[in-house]
Short mmCIF file of C-alpha atoms and ligand atoms in Angstrom, two decimals:
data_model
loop_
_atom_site.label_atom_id
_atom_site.label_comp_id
_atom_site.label_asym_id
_atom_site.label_seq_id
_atom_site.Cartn_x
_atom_site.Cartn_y
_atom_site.Cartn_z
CA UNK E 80 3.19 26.81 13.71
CA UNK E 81 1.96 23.26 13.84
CA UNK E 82 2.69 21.16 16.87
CA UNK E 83 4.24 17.56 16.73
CA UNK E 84 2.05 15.14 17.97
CA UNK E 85 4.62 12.38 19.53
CA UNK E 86 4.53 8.65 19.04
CA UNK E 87 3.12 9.51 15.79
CA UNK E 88 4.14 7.27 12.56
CA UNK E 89 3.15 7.28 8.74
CA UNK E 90 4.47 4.61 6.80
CA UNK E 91 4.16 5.48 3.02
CA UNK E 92 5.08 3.74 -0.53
CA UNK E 93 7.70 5.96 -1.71
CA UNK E 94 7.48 4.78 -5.24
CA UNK E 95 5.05 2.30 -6.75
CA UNK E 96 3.88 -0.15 -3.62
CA UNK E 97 5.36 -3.84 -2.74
CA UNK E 98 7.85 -1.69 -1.12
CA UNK E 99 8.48 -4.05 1.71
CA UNK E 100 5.89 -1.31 4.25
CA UNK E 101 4.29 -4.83 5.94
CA UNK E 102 7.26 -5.49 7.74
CA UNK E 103 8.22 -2.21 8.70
CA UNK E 104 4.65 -1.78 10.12
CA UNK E 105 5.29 -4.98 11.88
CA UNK E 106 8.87 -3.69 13.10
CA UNK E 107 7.46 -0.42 14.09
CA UNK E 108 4.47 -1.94 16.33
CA UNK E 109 7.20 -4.45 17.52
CA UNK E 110 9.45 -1.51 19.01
CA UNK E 111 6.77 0.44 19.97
CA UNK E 112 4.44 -1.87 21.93
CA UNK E 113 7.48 -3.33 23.94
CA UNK E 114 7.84 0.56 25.19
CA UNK E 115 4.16 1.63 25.30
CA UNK E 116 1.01 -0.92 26.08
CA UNK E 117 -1.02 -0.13 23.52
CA UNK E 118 -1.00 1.07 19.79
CA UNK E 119 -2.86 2.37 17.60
CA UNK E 120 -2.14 1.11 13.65
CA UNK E 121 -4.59 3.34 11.26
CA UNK E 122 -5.30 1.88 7.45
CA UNK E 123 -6.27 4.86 5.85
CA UNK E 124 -6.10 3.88 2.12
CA UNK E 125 -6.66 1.10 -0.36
CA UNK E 126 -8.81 -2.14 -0.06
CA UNK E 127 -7.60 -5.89 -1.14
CA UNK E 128 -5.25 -4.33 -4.19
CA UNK E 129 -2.37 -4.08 -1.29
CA UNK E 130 -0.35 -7.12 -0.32
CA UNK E 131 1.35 -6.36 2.77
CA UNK E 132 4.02 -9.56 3.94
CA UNK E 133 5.41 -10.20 7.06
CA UNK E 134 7.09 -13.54 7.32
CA UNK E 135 7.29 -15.06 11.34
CA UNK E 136 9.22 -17.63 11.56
CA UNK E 137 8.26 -19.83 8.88
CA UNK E 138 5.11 -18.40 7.56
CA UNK E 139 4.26 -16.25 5.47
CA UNK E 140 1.54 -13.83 6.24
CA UNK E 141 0.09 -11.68 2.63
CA UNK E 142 -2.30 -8.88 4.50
CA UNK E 143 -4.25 -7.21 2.15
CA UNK E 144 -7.08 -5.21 3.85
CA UNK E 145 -6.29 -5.63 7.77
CA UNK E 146 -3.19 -3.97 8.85
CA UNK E 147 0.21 -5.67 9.44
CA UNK E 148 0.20 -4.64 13.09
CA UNK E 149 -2.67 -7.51 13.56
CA UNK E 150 0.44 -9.50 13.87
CA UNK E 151 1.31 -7.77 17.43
CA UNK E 152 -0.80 -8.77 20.74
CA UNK E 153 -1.90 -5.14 21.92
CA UNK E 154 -2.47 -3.23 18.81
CA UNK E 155 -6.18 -1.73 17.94
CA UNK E 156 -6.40 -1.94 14.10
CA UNK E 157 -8.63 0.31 12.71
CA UNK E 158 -9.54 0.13 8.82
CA UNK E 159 -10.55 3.90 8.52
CA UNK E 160 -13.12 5.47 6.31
CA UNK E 161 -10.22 6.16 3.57
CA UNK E 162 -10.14 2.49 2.74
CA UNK E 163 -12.73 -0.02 0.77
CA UNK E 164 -13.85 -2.97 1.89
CA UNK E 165 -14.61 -6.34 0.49
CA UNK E 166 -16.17 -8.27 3.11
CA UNK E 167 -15.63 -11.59 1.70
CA UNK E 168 -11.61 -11.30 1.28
CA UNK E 169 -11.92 -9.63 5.06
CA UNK E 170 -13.39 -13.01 6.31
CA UNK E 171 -10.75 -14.94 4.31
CA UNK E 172 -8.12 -12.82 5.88
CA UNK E 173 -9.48 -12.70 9.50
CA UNK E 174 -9.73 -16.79 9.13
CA UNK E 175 -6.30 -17.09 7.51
CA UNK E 176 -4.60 -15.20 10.44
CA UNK E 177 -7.34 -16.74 12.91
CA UNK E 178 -5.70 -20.45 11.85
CA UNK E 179 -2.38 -19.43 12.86
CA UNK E 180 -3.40 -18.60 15.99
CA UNK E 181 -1.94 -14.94 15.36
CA UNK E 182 -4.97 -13.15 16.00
CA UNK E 183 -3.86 -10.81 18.81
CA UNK E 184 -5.37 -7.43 18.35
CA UNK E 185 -8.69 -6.01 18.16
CA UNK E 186 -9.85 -5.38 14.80
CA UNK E 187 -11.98 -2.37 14.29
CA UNK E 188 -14.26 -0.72 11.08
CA UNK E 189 -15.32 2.15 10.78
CA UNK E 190 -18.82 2.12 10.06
CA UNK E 191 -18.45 4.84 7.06
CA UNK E 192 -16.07 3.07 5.35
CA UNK E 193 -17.23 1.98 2.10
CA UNK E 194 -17.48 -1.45 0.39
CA UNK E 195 -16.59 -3.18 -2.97
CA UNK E 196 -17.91 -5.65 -3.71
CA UNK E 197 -18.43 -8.57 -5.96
CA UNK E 198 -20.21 -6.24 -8.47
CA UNK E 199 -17.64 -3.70 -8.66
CA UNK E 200 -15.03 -6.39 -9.76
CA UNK E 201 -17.28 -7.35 -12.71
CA UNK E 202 -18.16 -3.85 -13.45
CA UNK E 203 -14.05 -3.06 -13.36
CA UNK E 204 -13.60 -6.07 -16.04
CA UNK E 205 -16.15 -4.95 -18.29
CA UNK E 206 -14.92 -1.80 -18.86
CA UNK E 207 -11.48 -3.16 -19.06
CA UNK E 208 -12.53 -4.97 -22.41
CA UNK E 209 -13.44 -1.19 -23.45
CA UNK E 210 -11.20 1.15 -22.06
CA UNK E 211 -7.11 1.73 -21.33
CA UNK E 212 -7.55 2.73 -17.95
CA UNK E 213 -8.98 -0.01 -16.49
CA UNK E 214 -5.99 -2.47 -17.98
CA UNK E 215 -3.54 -2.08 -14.93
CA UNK E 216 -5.81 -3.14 -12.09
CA UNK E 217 -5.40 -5.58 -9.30
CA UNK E 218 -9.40 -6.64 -10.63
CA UNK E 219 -10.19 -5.79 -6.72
CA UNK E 220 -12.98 -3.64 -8.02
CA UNK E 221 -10.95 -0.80 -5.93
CA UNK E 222 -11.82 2.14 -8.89
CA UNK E 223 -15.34 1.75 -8.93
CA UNK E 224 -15.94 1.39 -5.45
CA UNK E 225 -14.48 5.07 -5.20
CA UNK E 226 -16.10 6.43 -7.72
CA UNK E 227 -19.31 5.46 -6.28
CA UNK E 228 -18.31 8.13 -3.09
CA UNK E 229 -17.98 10.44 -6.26
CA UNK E 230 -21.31 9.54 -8.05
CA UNK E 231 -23.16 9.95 -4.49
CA UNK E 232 -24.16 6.54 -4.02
CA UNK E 233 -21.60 4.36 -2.32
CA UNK E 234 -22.67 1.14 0.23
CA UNK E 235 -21.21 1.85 3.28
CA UNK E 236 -20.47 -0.99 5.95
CA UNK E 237 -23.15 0.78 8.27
CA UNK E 238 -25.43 -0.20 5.28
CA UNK E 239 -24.66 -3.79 5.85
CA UNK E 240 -26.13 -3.09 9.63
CA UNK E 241 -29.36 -1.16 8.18
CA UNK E 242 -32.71 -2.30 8.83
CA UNK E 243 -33.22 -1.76 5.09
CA UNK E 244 -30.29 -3.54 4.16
CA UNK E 245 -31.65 -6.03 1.56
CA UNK E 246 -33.57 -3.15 -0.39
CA UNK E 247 -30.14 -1.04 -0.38
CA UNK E 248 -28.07 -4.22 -1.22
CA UNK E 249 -30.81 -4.88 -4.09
CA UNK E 250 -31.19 -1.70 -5.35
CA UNK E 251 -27.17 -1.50 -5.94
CA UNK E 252 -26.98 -4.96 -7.42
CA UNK E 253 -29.79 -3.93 -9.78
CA UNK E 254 -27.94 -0.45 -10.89
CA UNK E 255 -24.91 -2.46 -11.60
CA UNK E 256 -26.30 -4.86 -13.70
CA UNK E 257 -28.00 -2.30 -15.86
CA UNK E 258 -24.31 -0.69 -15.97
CA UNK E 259 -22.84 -3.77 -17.14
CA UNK E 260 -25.23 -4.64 -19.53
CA UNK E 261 -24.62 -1.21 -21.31
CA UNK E 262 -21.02 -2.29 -21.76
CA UNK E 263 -22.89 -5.63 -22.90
CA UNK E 264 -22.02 -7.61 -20.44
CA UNK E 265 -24.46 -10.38 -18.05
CA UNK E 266 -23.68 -9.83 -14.45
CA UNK E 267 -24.82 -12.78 -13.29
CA UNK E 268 -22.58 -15.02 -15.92
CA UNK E 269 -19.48 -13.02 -14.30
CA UNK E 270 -16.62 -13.97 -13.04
CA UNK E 271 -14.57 -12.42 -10.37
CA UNK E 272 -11.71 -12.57 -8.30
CA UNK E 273 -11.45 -13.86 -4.35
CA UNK E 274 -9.18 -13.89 -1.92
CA UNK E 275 -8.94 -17.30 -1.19
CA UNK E 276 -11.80 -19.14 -3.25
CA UNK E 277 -10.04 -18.19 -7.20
CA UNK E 278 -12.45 -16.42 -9.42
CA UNK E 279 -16.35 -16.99 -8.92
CA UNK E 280 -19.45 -16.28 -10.76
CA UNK E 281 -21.29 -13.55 -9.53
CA UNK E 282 -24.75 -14.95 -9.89
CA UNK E 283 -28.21 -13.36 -9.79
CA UNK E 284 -29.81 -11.09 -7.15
CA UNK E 285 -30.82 -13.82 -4.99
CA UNK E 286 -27.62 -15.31 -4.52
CA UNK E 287 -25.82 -11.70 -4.34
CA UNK E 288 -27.84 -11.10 -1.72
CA UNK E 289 -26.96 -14.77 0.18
CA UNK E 290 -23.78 -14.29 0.38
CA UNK E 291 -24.26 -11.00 1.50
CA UNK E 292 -26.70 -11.78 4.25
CA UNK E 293 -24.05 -14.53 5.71
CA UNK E 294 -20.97 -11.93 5.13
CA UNK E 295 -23.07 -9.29 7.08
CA UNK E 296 -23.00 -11.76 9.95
CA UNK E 297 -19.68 -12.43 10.06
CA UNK E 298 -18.29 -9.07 10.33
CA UNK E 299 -21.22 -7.56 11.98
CA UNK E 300 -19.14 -7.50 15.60
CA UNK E 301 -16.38 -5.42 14.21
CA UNK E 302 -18.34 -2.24 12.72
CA UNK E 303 -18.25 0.45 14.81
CA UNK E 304 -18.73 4.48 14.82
CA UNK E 305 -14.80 5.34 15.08
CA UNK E 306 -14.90 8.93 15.55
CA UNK E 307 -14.92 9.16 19.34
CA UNK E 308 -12.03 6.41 19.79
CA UNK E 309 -9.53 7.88 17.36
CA UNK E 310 -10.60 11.68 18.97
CA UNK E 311 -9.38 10.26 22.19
CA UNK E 312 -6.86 8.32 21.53
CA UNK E 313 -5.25 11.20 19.03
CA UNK E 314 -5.77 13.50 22.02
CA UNK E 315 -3.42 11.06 24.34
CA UNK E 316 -0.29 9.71 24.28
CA UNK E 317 -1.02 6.63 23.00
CA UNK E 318 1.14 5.82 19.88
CA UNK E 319 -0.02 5.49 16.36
CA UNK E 320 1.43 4.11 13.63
CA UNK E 321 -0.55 5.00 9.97
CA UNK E 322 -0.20 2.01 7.37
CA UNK E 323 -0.28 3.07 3.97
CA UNK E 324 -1.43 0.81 0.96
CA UNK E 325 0.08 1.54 -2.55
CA UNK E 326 2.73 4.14 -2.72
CA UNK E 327 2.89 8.06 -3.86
CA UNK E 328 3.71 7.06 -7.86
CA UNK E 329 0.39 5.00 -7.71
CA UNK E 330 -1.76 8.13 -6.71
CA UNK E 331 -4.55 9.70 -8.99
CA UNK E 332 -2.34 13.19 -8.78
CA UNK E 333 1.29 12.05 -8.57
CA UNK E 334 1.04 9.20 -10.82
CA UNK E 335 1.36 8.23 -13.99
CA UNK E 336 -2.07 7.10 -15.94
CA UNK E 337 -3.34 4.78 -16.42
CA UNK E 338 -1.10 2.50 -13.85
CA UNK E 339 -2.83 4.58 -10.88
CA UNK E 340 -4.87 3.67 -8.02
CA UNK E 341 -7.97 5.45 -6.99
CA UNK E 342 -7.11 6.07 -3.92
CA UNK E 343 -4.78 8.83 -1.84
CA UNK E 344 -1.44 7.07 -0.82
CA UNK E 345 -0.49 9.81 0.75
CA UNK E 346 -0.30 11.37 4.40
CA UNK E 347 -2.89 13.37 3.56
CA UNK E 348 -5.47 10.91 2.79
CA UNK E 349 -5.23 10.43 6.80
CA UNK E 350 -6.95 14.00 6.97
CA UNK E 351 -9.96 12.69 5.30
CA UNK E 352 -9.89 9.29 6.84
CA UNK E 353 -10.35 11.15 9.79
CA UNK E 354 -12.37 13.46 9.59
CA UNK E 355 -9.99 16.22 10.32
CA UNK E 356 -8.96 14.24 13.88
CA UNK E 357 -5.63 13.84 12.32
CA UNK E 358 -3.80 16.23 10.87
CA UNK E 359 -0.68 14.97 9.06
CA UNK E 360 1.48 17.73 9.78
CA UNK E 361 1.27 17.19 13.25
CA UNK E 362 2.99 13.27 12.85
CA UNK E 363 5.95 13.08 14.34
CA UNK E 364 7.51 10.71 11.50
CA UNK E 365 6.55 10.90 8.11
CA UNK E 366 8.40 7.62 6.48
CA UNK E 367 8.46 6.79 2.76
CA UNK E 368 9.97 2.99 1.87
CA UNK E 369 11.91 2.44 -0.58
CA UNK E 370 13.88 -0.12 -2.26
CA UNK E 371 17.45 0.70 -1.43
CA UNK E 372 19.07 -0.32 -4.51
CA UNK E 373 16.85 -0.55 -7.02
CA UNK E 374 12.15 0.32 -7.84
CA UNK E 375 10.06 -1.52 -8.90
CA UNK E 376 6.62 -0.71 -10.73
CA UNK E 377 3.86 -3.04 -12.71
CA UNK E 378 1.66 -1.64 -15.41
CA UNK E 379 2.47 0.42 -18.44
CA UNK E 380 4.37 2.99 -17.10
CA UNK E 381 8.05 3.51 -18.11
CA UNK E 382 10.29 5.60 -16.29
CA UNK E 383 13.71 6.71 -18.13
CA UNK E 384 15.66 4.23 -15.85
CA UNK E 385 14.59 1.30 -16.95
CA UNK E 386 17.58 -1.58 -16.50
CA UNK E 387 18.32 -4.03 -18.58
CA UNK E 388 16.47 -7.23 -18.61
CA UNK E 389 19.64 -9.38 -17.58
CA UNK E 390 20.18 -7.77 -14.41
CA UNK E 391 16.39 -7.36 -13.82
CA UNK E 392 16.02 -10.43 -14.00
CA UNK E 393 18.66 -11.57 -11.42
CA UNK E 394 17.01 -9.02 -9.08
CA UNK E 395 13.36 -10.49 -10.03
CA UNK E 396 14.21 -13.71 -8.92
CA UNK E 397 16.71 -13.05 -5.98
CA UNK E 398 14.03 -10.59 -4.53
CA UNK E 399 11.31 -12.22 -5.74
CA UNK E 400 9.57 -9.60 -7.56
CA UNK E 401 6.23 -10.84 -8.03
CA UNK E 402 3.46 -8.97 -7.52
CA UNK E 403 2.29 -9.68 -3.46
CA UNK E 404 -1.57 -9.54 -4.81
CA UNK E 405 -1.86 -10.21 -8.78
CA UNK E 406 1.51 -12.35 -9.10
CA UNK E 407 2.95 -10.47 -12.13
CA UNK E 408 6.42 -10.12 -12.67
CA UNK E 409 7.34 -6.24 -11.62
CA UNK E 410 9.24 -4.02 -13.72
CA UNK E 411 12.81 -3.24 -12.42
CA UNK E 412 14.29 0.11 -12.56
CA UNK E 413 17.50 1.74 -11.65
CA UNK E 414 16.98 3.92 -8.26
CA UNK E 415 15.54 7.17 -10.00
CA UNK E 416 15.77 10.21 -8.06
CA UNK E 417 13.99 12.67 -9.75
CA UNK E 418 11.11 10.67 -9.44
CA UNK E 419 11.36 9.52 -5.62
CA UNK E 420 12.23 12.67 -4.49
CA UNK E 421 9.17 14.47 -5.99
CA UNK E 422 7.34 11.62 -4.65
CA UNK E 423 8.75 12.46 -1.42
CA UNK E 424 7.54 15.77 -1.49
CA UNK E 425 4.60 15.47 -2.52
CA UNK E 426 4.22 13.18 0.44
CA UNK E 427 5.62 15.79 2.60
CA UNK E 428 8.14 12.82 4.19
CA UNK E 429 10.35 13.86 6.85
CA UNK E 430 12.39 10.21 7.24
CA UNK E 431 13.37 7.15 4.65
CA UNK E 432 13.11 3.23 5.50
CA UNK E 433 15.05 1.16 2.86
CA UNK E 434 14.61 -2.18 2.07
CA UNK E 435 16.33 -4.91 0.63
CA UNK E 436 19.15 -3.80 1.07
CA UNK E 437 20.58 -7.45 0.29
CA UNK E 438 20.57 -6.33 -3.28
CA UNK E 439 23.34 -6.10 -3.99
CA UNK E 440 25.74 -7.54 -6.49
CA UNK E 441 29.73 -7.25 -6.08
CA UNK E 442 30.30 -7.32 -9.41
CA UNK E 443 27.67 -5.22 -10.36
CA UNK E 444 28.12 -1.27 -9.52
CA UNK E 445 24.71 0.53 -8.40
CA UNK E 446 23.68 2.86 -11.35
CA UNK E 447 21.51 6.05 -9.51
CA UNK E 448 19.89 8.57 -11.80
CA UNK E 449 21.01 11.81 -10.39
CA UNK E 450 18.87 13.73 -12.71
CA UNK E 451 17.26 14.20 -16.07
CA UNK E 452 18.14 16.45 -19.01
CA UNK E 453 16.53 16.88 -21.94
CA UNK E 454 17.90 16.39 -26.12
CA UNK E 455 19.34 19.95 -25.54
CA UNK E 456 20.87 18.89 -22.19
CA UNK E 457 19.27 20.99 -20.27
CA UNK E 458 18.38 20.04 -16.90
CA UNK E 459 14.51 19.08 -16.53
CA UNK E 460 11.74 17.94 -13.26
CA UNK E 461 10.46 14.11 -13.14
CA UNK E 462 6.54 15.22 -13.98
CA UNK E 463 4.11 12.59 -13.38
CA UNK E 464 2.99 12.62 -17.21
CA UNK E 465 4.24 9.58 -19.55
CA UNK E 466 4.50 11.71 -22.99
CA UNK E 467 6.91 14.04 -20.88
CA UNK E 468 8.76 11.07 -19.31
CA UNK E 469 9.53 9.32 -23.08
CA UNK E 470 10.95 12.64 -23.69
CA UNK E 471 13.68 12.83 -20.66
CA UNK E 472 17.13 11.50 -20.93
CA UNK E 473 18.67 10.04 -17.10
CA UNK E 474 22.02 10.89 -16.13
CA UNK E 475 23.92 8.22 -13.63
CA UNK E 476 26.39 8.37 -11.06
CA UNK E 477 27.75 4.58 -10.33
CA UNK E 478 28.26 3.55 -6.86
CA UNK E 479 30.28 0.44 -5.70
CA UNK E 480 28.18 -2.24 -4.83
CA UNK E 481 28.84 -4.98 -1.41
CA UNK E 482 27.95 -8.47 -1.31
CA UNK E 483 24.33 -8.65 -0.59
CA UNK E 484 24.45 -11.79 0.37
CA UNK E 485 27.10 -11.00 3.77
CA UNK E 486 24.44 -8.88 5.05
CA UNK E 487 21.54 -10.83 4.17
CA UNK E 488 19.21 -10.89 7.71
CA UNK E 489 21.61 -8.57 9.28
CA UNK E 490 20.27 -6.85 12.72
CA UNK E 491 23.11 -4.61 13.38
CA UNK E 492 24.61 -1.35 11.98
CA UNK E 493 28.55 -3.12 12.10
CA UNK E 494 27.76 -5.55 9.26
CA UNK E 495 27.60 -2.50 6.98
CA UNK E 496 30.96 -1.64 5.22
CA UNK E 497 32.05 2.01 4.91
CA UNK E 498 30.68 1.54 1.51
CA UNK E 499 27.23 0.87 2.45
CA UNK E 500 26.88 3.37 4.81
CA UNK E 501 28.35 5.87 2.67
CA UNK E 502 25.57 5.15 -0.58
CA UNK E 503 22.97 4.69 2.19
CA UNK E 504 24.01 8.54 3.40
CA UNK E 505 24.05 9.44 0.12
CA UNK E 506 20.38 8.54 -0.95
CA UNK E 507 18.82 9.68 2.07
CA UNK E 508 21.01 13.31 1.95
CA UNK E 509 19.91 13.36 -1.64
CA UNK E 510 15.97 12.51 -0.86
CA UNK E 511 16.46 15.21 2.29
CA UNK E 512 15.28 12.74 4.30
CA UNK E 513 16.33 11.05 7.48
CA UNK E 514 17.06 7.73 7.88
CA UNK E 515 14.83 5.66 10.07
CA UNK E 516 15.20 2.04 9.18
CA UNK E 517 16.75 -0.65 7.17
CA UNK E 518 15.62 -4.03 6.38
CA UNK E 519 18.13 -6.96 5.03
CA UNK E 520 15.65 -9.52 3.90
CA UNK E 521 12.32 -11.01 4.00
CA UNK E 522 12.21 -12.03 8.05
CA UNK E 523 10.38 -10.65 10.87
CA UNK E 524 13.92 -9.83 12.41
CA UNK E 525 16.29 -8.76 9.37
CA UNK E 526 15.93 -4.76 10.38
CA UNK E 527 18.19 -2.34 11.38
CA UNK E 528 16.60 0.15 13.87
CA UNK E 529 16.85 3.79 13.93
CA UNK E 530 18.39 3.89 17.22
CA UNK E 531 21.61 2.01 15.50
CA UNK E 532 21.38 4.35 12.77
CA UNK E 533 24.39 6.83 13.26
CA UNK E 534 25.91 6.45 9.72
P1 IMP K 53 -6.10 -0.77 -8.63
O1 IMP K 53 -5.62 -0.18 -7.34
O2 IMP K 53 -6.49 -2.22 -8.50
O3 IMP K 53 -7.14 0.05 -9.29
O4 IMP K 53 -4.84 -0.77 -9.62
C1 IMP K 53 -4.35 0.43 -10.22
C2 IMP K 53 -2.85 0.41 -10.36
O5 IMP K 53 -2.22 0.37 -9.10
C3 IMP K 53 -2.30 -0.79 -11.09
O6 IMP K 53 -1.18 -0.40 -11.85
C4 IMP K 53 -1.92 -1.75 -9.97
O7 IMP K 53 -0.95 -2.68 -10.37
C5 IMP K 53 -1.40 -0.79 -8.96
N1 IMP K 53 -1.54 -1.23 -7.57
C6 IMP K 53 -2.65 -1.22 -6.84
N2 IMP K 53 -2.39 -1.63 -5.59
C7 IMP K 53 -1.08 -1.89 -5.54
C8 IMP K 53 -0.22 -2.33 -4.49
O8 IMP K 53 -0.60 -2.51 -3.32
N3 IMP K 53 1.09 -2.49 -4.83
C9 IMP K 53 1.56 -2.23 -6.07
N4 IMP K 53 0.80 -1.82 -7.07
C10 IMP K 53 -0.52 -1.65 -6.81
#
């Protein structure tokens, strides 16, 4: 039998990303450093594709690669060997939070985490001209950068910290440009995507390497060997909390292609990440977030549930669905249950956080898909192949909606009518999950804690 490990969190997409997981990160760290002085927040996954928000006060905060817990004085982030790193968007975001005077953790790399870089966002839009696969990306370069790990020759940031780090840095800029220019494209003439700067031209060797040789010292101070410090820490009571990028439906095996992400959304990505220190398990909370009332997904995929565009686009535009990263207007689907709870085991969840709960129309009754049949009726899986998807037929069950707007920014469990409670029960009794938390709009505060949860 495994053991728990306590003051453990994951916090997971459930279905497609942009589930709302920023704030519940920052909720979570909230709760737990008032109770503990220290926490741990792990970013095992992803690189500048994720768009985490968290919205204090009146700003707005868009994470991408440093976790939301950054937002909390006393949390250690650590962006774990699971991720990829662009250094450039890292100094954009370190600055960005830096102005606000938020800055209040200690930011930590570790040193075997592997970069992407300028070259693998041209690279990514090259073969985007060429090929299907390549036509849902954030253009972070996040693909290529992984399959570098695959084709044995990745840039690590310990590589920015080499002795021999212009030769390495070189040698890759060279190999990509003799990539691109088989796809018959000129690296230097290309242009790319950055955080805060628009899109830029990548330029020739020399100036690769500039910009490189000023990001290195930048970031230099945060690159460490993590191993010992998450061994220790694991090994104590010191909470963690494990923020997720993307969500299960995004991943390489769950997903559907092309609109997947390269990397492993999943808890157990965190095994990799580290090293075997953590073994997912052994977390004490394994939390998917989802939307409560309705998904949302960008790329080509279609799932059977797919509402219609008048009522899409109310929710679009009340929730503001928008991708957090590329700004493209999200598909909006009806909540599908076949497919989140296969994501949810797949992703071995033990609890549900909803969001946006606020969603919710009076008028409008909340169509769930119960389950799928096919043209002979019979009962059939959600299986994370499109051709097989086209083919199956969703079955609803209506549920009577409340007015959103009453509990819009609500804090406590009383605001919710009989009604709520009783569709809230109902989706996490149908996912087998247990709920954990709620959230009622786009603030900091609009959450309703576990500890109130008694439905
Ligand atoms: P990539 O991760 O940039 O390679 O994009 C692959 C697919 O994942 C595309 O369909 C993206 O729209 C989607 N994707 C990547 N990151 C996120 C995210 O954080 N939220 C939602 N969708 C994402």
């Amino acid at each position: 039998m495994t053991n728990t490990r306590l003051n453990s969190i994951s916090v997971v997409g459930g279905a497609f990303g942009d589930e709302g997981k920023g704030k519940v990160v920052d909720e979570i760290c909230h709760t737990l450093i008032n109770r503990f002085d220290k926490v741990i927040v792990y970013r095992w996954n992803g690189g500048s594709n994720a768009g985490h928000t968290v919205e204090i006060q009146n700003n707005k905060f868009i994470l991408h690669q440093i976790p939301s817990g950054a937002l909390i004085e006393g949390t250690t982030c650590i962006l774990g060997k699971g991720m990829v790193i662009h250094p450039g968007d890292l100094i954009s975001e370190l600055a960005t939070i830096q102005d606000n005077g938020n800055i209040k953790t200690n930011i930590i790399i570790d040193e075997m985490t592997p970069l992407s870089l300028d070259t693998h966002r041209a690279f990514e839009s090259s073969l985007k001209k060429r090929e299907e696969g390549g036509s849902g990306s954030t253009g972070r370069g996040i693909a290529p950068a992984y399959a570098d790990i695959i084709y044995r020759h990745p840039l690590r940031m310990r590589d920015l910290l080499d002795k021999n780090w212009k030769e390495k840095f070189e040698k890759h800029y060279l190999l990509y440009k003799s990539l691109i220019l088989g796809l018959g494209d000129d690296l230097r003439k290309m242009q790319v995507n950055s955080l805060s700067l628009g899109t830029l031209e990548v330029g020739d060797k020399t100036k690769f390497i500039k910009k490189i040789s000023q990001q290195r010292d930048q970031i230099e101070k945060y690159i460490e060997n993590v191993y010992d410090l998450v061994k220790d820490n694991w090994n104590s009571k010191i909470p963690f909390v494990f923020e997720g990028a993307q969500g299960v439906g995004l991943d390489p095996r769950w997903g559907v292609y092309p609109d997947v992400t390269a990397s492993d959304p999943t808890p157990s990505g965190i095994f990799a990440s580290t090293e075997g220190i953590v073994n997912p398990e052994t977390i004490e909370i394994k939390a998917n977030v989802y939307k409560a009332t309705y998904t949302s997904s960008v790329g080509k995929r279609i799932l059977p549930t797919k509402m219609d565009e008048k009522l899409a686009a109310r929710i679009r535009e009340d929730a503001n669905e928008y991708g957090a990263t590329t700004k493209r207007p999200r598909d909006i689907y009806h909540i599908d249950l076949p497919a989140l709870s296969y994501f949810a085991k797949v992703s071995m969840a033990s609890h549900i956080v909803l969001t946006h709960l606020d969603i919710s129309y009076p008028d409008t009754p909340i169509k769930v898909c119960t389950h799928y049949v096919n043209k002979k009726g019979d009962q059939i899986d959600y299986r994370p192949d499109q051709q097989f998807l086209h083919g199956a037929i969703p079955i609803y069950e209506s549920f009577k909606a409340w007015n959103g707007n009453k509990i819009k920014n609500s804090t406590i469990i009383n605001d919710l009518s009989p009604l709520t409670k009783k569709y809230i029960k109902f989706l996490s009794q149908s996912l087998n999950l247990l709920p954990l938390m709620i959230t009622t709009g786009s603030k900091r505060e609009s959450v309703i804690n576990s500890n109130y949860l008694l439905l």
